[in-house]
Short mmCIF file of C-alpha atoms in Angstrom, two decimals:
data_model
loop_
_atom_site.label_atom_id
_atom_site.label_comp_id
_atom_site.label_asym_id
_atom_site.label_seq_id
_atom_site.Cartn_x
_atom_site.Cartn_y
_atom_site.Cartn_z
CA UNK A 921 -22.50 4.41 15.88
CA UNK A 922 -26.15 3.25 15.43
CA UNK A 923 -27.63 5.06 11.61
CA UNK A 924 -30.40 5.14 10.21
CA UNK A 925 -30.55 6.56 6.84
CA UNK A 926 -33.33 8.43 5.49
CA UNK A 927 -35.29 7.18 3.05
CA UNK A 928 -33.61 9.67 0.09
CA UNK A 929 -30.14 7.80 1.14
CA UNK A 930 -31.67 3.91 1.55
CA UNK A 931 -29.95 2.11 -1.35
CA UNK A 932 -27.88 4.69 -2.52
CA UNK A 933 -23.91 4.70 -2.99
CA UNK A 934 -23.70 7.77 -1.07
CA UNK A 935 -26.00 6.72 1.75
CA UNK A 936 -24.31 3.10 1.48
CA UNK A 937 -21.20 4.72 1.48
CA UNK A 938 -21.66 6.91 4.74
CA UNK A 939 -23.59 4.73 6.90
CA UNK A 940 -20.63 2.26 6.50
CA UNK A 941 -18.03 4.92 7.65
CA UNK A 942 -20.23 6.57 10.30
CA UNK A 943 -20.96 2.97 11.83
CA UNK A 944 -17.29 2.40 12.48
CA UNK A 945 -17.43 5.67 14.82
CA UNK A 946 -17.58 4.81 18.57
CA UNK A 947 -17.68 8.67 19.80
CA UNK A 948 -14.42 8.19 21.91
CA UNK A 949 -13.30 11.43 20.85
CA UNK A 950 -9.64 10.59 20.90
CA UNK A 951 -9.79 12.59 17.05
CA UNK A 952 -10.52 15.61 19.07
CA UNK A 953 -7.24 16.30 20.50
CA UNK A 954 -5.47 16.38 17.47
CA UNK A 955 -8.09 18.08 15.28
CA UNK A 956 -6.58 22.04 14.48
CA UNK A 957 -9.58 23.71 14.08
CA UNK A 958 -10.89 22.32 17.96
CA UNK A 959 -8.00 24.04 18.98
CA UNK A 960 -8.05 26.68 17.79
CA UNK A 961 -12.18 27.42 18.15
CA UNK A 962 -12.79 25.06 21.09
CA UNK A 963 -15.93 24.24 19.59
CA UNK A 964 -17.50 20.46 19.34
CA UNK A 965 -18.97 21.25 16.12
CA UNK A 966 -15.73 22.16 14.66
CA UNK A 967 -14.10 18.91 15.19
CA UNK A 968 -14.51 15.49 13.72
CA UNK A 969 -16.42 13.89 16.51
CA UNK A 970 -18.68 16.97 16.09
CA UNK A 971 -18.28 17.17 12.21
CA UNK A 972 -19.37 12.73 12.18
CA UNK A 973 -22.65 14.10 13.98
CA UNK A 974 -23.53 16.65 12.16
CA UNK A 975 -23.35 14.70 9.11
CA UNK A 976 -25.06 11.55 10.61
CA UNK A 977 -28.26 13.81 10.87
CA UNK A 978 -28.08 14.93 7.55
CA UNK A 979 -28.33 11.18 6.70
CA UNK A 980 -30.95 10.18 8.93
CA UNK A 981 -33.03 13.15 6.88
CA UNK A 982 -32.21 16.68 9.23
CA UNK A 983 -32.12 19.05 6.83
CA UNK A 984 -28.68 20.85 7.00
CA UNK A 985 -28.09 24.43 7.66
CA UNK A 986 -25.46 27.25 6.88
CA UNK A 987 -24.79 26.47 10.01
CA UNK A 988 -23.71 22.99 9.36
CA UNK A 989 -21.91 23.95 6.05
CA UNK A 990 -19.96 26.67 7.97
CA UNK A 991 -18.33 23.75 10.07
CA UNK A 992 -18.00 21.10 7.21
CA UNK A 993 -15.89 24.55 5.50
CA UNK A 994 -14.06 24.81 8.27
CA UNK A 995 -12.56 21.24 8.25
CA UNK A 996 -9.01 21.14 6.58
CA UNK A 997 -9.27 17.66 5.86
CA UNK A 998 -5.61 17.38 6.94
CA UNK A 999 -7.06 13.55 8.14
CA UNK A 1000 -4.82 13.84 11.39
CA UNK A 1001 -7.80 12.36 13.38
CA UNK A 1002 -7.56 8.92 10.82
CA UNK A 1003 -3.97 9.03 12.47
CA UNK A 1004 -5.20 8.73 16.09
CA UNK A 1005 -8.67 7.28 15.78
CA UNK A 1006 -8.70 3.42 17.15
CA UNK A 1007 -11.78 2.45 15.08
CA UNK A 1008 -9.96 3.42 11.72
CA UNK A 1009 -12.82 5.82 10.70
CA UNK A 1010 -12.41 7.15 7.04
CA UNK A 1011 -13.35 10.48 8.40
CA UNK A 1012 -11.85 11.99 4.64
CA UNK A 1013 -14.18 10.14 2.44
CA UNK A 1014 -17.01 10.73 4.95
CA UNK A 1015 -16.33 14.55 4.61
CA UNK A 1016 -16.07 14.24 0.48
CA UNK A 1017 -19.73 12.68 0.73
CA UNK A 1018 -21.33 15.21 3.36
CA UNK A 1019 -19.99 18.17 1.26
CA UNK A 1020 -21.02 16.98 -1.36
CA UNK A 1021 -24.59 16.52 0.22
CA UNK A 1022 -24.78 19.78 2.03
CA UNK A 1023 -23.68 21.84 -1.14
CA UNK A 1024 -26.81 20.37 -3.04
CA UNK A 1025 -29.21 20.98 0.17
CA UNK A 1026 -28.06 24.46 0.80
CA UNK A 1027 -27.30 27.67 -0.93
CA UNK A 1028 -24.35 29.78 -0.74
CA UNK A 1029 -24.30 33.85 -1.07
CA UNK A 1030 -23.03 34.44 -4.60
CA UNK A 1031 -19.70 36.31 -3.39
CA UNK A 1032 -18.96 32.97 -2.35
CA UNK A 1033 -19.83 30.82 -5.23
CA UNK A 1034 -18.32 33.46 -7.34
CA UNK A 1035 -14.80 32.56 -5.65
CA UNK A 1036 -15.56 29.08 -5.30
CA UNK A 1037 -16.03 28.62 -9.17
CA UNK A 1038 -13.29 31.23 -9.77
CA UNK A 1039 -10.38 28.52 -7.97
CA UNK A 1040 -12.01 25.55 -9.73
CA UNK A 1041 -11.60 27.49 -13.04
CA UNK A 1042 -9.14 29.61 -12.76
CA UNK A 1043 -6.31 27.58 -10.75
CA UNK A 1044 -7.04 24.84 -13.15
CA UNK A 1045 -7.10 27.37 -16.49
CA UNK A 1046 -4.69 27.47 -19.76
CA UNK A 1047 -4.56 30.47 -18.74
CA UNK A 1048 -3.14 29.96 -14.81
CA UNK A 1049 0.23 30.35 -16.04
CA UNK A 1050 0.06 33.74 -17.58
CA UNK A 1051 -1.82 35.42 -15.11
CA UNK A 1052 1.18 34.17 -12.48
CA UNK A 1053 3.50 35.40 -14.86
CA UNK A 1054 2.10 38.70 -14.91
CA UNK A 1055 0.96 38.40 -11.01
CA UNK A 1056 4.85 38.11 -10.73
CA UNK A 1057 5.64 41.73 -12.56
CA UNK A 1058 3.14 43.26 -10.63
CA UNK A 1059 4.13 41.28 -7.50
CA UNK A 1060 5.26 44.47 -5.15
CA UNK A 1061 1.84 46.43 -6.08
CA UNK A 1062 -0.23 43.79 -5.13
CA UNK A 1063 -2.39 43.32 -1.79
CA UNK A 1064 -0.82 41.54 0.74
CA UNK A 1065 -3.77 38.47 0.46
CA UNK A 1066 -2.54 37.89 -3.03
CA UNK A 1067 0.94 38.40 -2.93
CA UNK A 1068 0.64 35.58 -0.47
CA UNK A 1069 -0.11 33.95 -3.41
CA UNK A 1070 2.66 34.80 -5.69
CA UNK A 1071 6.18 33.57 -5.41
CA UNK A 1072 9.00 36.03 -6.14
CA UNK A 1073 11.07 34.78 -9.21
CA UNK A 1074 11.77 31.01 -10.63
CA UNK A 1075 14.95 29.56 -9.56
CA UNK A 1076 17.31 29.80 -12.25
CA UNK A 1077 17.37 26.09 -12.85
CA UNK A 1078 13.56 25.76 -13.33
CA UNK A 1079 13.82 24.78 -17.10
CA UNK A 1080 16.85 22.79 -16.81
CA UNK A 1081 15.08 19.23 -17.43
CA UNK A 1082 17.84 16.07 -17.93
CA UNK A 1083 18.18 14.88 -21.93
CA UNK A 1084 19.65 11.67 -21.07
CA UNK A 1085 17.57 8.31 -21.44
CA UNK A 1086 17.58 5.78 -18.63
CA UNK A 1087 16.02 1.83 -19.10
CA UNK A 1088 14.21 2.33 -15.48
CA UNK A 1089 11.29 5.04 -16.09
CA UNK A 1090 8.47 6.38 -14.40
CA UNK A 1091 6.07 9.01 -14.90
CA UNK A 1092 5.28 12.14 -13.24
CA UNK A 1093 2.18 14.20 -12.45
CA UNK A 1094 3.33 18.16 -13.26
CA UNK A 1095 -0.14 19.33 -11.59
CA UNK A 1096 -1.93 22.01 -11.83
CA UNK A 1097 -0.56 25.68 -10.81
CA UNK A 1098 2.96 24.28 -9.60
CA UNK A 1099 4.43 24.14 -12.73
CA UNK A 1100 3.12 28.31 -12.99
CA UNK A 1101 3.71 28.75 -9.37
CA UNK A 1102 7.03 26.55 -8.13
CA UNK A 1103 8.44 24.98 -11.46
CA UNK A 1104 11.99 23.60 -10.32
CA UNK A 1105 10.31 21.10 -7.93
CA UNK A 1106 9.49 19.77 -11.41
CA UNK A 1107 12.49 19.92 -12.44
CA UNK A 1108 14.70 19.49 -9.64
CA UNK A 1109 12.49 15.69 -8.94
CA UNK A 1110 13.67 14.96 -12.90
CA UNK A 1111 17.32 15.86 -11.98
CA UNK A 1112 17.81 14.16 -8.82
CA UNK A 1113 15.95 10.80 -10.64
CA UNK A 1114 17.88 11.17 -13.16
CA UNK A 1115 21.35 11.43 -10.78
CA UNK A 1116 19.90 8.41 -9.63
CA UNK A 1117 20.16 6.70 -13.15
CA UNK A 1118 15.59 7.03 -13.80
CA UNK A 1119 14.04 8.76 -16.55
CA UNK A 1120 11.44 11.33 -15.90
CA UNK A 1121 8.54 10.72 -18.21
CA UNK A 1122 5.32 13.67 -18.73
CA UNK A 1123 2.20 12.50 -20.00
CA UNK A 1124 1.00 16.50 -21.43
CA UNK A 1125 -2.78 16.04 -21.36
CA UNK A 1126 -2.35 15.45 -17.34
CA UNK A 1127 -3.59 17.86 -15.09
CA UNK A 1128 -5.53 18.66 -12.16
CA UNK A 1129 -5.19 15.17 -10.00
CA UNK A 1130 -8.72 15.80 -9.02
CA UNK A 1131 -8.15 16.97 -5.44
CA UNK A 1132 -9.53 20.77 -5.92
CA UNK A 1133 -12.83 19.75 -7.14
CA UNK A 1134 -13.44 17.69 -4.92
CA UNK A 1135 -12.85 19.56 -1.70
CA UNK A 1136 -14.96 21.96 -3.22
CA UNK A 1137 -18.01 19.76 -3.09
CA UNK A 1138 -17.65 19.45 -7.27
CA UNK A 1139 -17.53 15.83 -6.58
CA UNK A 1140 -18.41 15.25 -10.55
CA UNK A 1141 -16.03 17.29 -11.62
CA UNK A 1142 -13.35 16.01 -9.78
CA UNK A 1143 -14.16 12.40 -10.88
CA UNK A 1144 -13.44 13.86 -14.64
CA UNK A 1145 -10.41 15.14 -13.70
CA UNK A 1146 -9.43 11.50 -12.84
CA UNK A 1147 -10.72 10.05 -15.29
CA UNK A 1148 -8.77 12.32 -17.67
CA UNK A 1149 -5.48 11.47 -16.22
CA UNK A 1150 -6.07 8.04 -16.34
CA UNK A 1151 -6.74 8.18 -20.55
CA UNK A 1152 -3.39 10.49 -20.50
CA UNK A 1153 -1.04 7.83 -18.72
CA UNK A 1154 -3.11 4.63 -19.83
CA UNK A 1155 -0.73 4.12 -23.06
CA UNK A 1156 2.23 4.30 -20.81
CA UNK A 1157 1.27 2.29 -17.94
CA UNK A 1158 -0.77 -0.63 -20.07
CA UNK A 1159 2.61 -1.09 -21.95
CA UNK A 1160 4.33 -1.84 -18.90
CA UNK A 1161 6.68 1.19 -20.25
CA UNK A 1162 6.98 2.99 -16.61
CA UNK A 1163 7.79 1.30 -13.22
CA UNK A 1164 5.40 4.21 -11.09
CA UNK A 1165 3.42 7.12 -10.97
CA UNK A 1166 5.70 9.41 -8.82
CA UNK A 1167 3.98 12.60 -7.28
CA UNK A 1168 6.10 15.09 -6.12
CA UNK A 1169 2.96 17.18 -4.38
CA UNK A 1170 1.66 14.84 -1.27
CA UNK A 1171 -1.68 16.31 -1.79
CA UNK A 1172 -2.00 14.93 -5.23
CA UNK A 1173 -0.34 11.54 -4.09
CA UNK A 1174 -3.09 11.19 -1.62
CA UNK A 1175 -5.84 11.98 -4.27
CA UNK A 1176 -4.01 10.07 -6.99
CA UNK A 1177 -3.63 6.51 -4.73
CA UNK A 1178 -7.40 7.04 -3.84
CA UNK A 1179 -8.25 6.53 -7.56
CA UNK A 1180 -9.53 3.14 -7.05
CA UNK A 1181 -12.03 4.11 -4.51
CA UNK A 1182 -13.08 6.96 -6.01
CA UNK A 1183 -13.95 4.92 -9.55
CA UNK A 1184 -14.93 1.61 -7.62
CA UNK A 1185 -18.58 2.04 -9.51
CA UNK A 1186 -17.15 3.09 -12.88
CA UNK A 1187 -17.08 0.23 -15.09
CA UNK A 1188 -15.20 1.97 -17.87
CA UNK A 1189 -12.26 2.99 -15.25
CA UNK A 1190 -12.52 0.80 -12.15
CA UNK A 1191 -9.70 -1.69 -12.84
CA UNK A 1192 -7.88 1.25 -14.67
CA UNK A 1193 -8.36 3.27 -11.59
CA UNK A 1194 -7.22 0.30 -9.55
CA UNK A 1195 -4.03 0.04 -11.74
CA UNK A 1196 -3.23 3.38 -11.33
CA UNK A 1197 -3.25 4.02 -7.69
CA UNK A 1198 -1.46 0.73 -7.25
CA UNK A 1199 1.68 2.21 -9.20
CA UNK A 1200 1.11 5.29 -7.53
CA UNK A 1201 4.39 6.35 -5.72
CA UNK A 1202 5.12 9.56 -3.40
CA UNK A 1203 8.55 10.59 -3.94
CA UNK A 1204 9.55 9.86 -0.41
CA UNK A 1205 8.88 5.94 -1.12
CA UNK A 1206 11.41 5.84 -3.87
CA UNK A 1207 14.00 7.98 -2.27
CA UNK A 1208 15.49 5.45 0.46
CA UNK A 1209 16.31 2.82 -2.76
CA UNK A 1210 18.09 5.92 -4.22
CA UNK A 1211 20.24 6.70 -1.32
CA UNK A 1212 23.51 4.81 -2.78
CA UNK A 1213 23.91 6.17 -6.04
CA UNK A 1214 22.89 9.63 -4.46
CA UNK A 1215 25.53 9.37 -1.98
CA UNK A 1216 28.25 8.65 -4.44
CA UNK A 1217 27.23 11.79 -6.59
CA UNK A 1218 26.89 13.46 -3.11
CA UNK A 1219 30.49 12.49 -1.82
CA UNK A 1220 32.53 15.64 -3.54
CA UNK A 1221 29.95 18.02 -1.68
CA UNK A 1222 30.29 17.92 1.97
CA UNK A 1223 28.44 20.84 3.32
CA UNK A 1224 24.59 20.30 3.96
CA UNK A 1225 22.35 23.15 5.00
CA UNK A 1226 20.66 22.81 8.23
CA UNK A 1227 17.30 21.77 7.28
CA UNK A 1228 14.04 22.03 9.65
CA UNK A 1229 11.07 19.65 8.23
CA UNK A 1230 7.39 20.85 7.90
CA UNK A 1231 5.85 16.94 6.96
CA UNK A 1232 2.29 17.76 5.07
CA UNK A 1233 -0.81 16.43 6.27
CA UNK A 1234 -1.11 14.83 3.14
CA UNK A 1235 1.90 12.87 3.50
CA UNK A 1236 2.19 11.83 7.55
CA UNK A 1237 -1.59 11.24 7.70
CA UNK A 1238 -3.42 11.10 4.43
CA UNK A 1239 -0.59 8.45 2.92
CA UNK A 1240 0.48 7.08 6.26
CA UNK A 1241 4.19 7.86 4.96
CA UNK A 1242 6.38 9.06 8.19
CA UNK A 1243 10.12 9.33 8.65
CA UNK A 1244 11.09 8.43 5.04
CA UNK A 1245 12.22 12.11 3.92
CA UNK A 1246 14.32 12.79 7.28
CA UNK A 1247 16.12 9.42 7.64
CA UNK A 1248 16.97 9.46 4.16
CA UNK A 1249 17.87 13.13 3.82
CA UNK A 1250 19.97 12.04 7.24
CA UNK A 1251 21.72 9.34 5.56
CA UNK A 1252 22.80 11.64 3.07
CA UNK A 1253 24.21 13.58 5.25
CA UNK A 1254 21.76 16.39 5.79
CA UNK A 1255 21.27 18.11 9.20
CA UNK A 1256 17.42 17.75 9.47
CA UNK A 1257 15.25 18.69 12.05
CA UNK A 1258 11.43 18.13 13.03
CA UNK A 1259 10.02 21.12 15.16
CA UNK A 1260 7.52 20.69 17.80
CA UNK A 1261 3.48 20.07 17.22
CA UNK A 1262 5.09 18.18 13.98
CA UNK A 1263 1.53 16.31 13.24
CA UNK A 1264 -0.27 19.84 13.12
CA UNK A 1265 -1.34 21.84 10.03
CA UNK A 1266 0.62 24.69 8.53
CA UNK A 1267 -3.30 25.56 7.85
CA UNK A 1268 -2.49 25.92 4.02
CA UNK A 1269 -5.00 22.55 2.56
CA UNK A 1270 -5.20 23.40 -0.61
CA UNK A 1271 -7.80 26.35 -1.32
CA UNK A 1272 -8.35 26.35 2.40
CA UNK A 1273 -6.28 29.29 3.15
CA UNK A 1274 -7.95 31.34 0.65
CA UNK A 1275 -11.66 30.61 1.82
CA UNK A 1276 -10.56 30.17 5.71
CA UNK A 1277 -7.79 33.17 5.66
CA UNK A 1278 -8.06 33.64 9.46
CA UNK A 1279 -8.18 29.93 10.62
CA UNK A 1280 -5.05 29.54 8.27
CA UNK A 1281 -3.07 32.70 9.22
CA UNK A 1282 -3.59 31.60 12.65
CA UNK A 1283 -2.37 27.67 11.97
CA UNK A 1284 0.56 29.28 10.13
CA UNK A 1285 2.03 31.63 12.86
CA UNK A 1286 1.86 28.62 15.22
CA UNK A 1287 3.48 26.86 12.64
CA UNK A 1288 6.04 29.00 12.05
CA UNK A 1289 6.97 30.12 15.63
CA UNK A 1290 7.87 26.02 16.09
CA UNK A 1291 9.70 26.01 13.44
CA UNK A 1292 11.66 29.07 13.88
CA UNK A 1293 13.36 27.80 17.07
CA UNK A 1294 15.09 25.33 14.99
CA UNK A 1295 16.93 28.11 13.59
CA UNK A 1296 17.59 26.54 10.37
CA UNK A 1297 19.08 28.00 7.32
CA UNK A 1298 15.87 26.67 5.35
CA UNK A 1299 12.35 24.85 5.87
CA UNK A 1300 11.53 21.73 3.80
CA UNK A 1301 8.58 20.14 2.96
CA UNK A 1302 6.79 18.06 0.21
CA UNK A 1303 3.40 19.67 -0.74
CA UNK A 1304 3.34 22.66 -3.09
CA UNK A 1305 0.58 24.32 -1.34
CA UNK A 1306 2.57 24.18 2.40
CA UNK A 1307 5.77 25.38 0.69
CA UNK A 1308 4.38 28.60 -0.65
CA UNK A 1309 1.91 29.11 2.34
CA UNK A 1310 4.73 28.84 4.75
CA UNK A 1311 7.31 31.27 2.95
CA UNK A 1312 4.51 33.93 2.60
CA UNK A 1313 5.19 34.19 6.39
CA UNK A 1314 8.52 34.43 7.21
CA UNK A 1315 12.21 35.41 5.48
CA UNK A 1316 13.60 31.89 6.04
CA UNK A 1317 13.71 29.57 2.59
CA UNK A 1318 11.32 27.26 1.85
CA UNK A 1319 11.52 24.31 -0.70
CA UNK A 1320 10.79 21.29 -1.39
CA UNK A 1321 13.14 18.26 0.28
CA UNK A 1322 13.90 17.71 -3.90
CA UNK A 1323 15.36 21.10 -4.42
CA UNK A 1324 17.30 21.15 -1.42
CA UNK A 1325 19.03 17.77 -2.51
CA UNK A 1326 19.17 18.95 -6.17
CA UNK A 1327 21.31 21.49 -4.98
CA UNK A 1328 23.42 19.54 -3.12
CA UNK A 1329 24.13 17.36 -6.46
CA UNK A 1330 24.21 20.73 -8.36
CA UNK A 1331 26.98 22.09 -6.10
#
């Protein structure tokens, strides 16, 4: 796609950085079909093809609109059109640069900012985990927008983290509200690692990956969130002490393994950042090398729940990573189950389903209605944010694929 930048972007990083991305796009519109949001709204503007030209003008010097951040809101970066586009378009980084454009070009009403700044604070906050705690108490009172929100109590194992030292070690990212929200996928990762004969290492000053900042437009503030995870594992991975950085939230995998990218121009963190998102590890990846020694501990259990499998966006499109949790899970002996419209959006992404309620409800029902027919006896999947989204919506268990094989070992 022809672009010529304006002069405000001519020798910039960001301009550099766009035009590069929006040249690749040859308007074939294959990205279209798979976007969510186009099918849900039908509307050009609301889908990347749409999205690419709307942000093209704002580089060649249009001056961008509410109208033009409404759409770029709209987007769940859920990256499903880098899955079918033929021209390998980095539609994701193009969308982290626009917003971040757009925010500083246009205002926002102040109810809006207001809860824009209250999720960077506040789901990021000290204080995150005692305002769940009490959000939990207070759980049936609550309106039915933030119970969403809430999970009903921990599962009793939650604090039950493995004492034993291994020689193979790697390190894990807690994140930000699921240790508050869903703690035993914390735990339960630790256990089943350490069934499989690896220590679970926690670097405390870790937080945030980065991720919610960013999608916010708080580009800056998401790069210090990166940075400071980097100066919290640095001692660890400099030493050679851990063989990965294991995520057990896809959305913070994705984020974490772009850490190199994101601090390319950094000279104090570039090769750091490099290091980093090269040891970078979802928990799928290591799972398949675990099977054997899981299957031994597994062999005195025989009954598996039937499992249906929500993959995150995050996971199948943002990390590339399909098929590893079911054929592993199915080599274990699990009965596990992908429903139809399997490369879709549960319409959680992140804060999305608290600033797009409608557009996520929506994505969830059709969501859940495909996943229903499976009639399982629980839903799976690997990103916090789908878990809880998806269980505010129906009766049927949801987990993580971690817990579900914790409790297999557990039983």
């Amino acid at each position: 796609m022809q672009t010529t930048l304006a002069p405000e972007f001519q020798g910039t990083p960001v301009g550099e950085a766009a035009e590069a991305i929006l040249r690749k796009c040859v308007h074939c519109g294959f990205c279209t079909a798979t976007c969510p949001t186009y099918q849900l709204l039908g509307d050009e503007l609301d889908g990347p093809r749409g999205r690419i030209y709307l942000m093209k003008q704002v580089f060649e010097g249009a001056m961008p609109t509410r109208a033009t951040q409404l759409h770029l809101d709209r987007c769940l970066t859920c990256r499903n059109c880098e899955s079918t586009c033929p021209s390998g378009v980095q539609y994701g980084h193009l969308l982290d640069i626009g917003r971040q454009v757009v925010e500083a070009k246009v205002d926002r009403p102040a109810g809006e900012n207001a809860v824009r700044w209250l999720l960077k604070a506040g789901l990021t906050s000290p204080l995150f985990g005692p305002a769940m705690a009490l959000g939990r108490l207070a759980r049936p009172l609550l309106p039915a927008a933030l119970k969403d929100k809430v999970p009903g109590a921990t599962h009793p194992r939650a604090k039950l983290w493995p004492q034993t030292e291994h020689p193979r070690k790697v390190l894990m990212l807690m994140g930000c509200v699921q240790p508050a929200m869903l703690p035993n996928i914390n735990a339960a990762t630790a256990r089943v690692l350490d069934a499989a004969g690896i220590q679970t290492l926690v670097a405390e000053e870790a937080g945030c990956c980065g991720a919610l900042r960013t999608h916010l437009g708080d580009v800056d503030g998401g790069l210090a969130d990166m940075r400071r995870n980097i100066d919290a594992w640095w001692p660890l991975v400099s030493q050679g002490r851990v063989e990965a950085i294991v995520m057990n939230a896809s959305g913070c995998g994705v984020t974490v393994k772009d850490y190199g990218h994101a601090l390319a121009r950094d000279a104090a963190y570039a090769d750091k950042a490099r290091r980093v998102s090269e040891l970078t590890r979802d928990l799928s990846e290591l799972l398949p090398a675990l099977v054997p020694a899981l299957r031994t501990r597994l062999a005195h259990n025989p009954r598996r729940p039937r499992l249906a499998y929500h993959p995150p966006c995050t996971l199948q499109h943002g990390q590339q990573l399909r098929g590893g949790v079911e054929s592993a899970l199915a080599e274990l002996g699990f009965d596990i189950t992908l429903p139809a419209e399997s490369h879709l959006c549960c319409g959680s992404a992140g804060t999305y389903s608290v600033l797009q309620p409608t557009l996520s409800h929506q994505l969830r029902e059709r969501k859940l209605g495909h996943l229903g027919t499976l009639a399982a006896e629980a839903i799976v999947s690997a990103n916090i944010g789908c878990i809880q989204h998806l269980q505010a919506g129906t009766t049927t268990p949801v987990m993580h694929w971690v817990e579900a094989l914790d409790d297999a070992l557990q039983a």
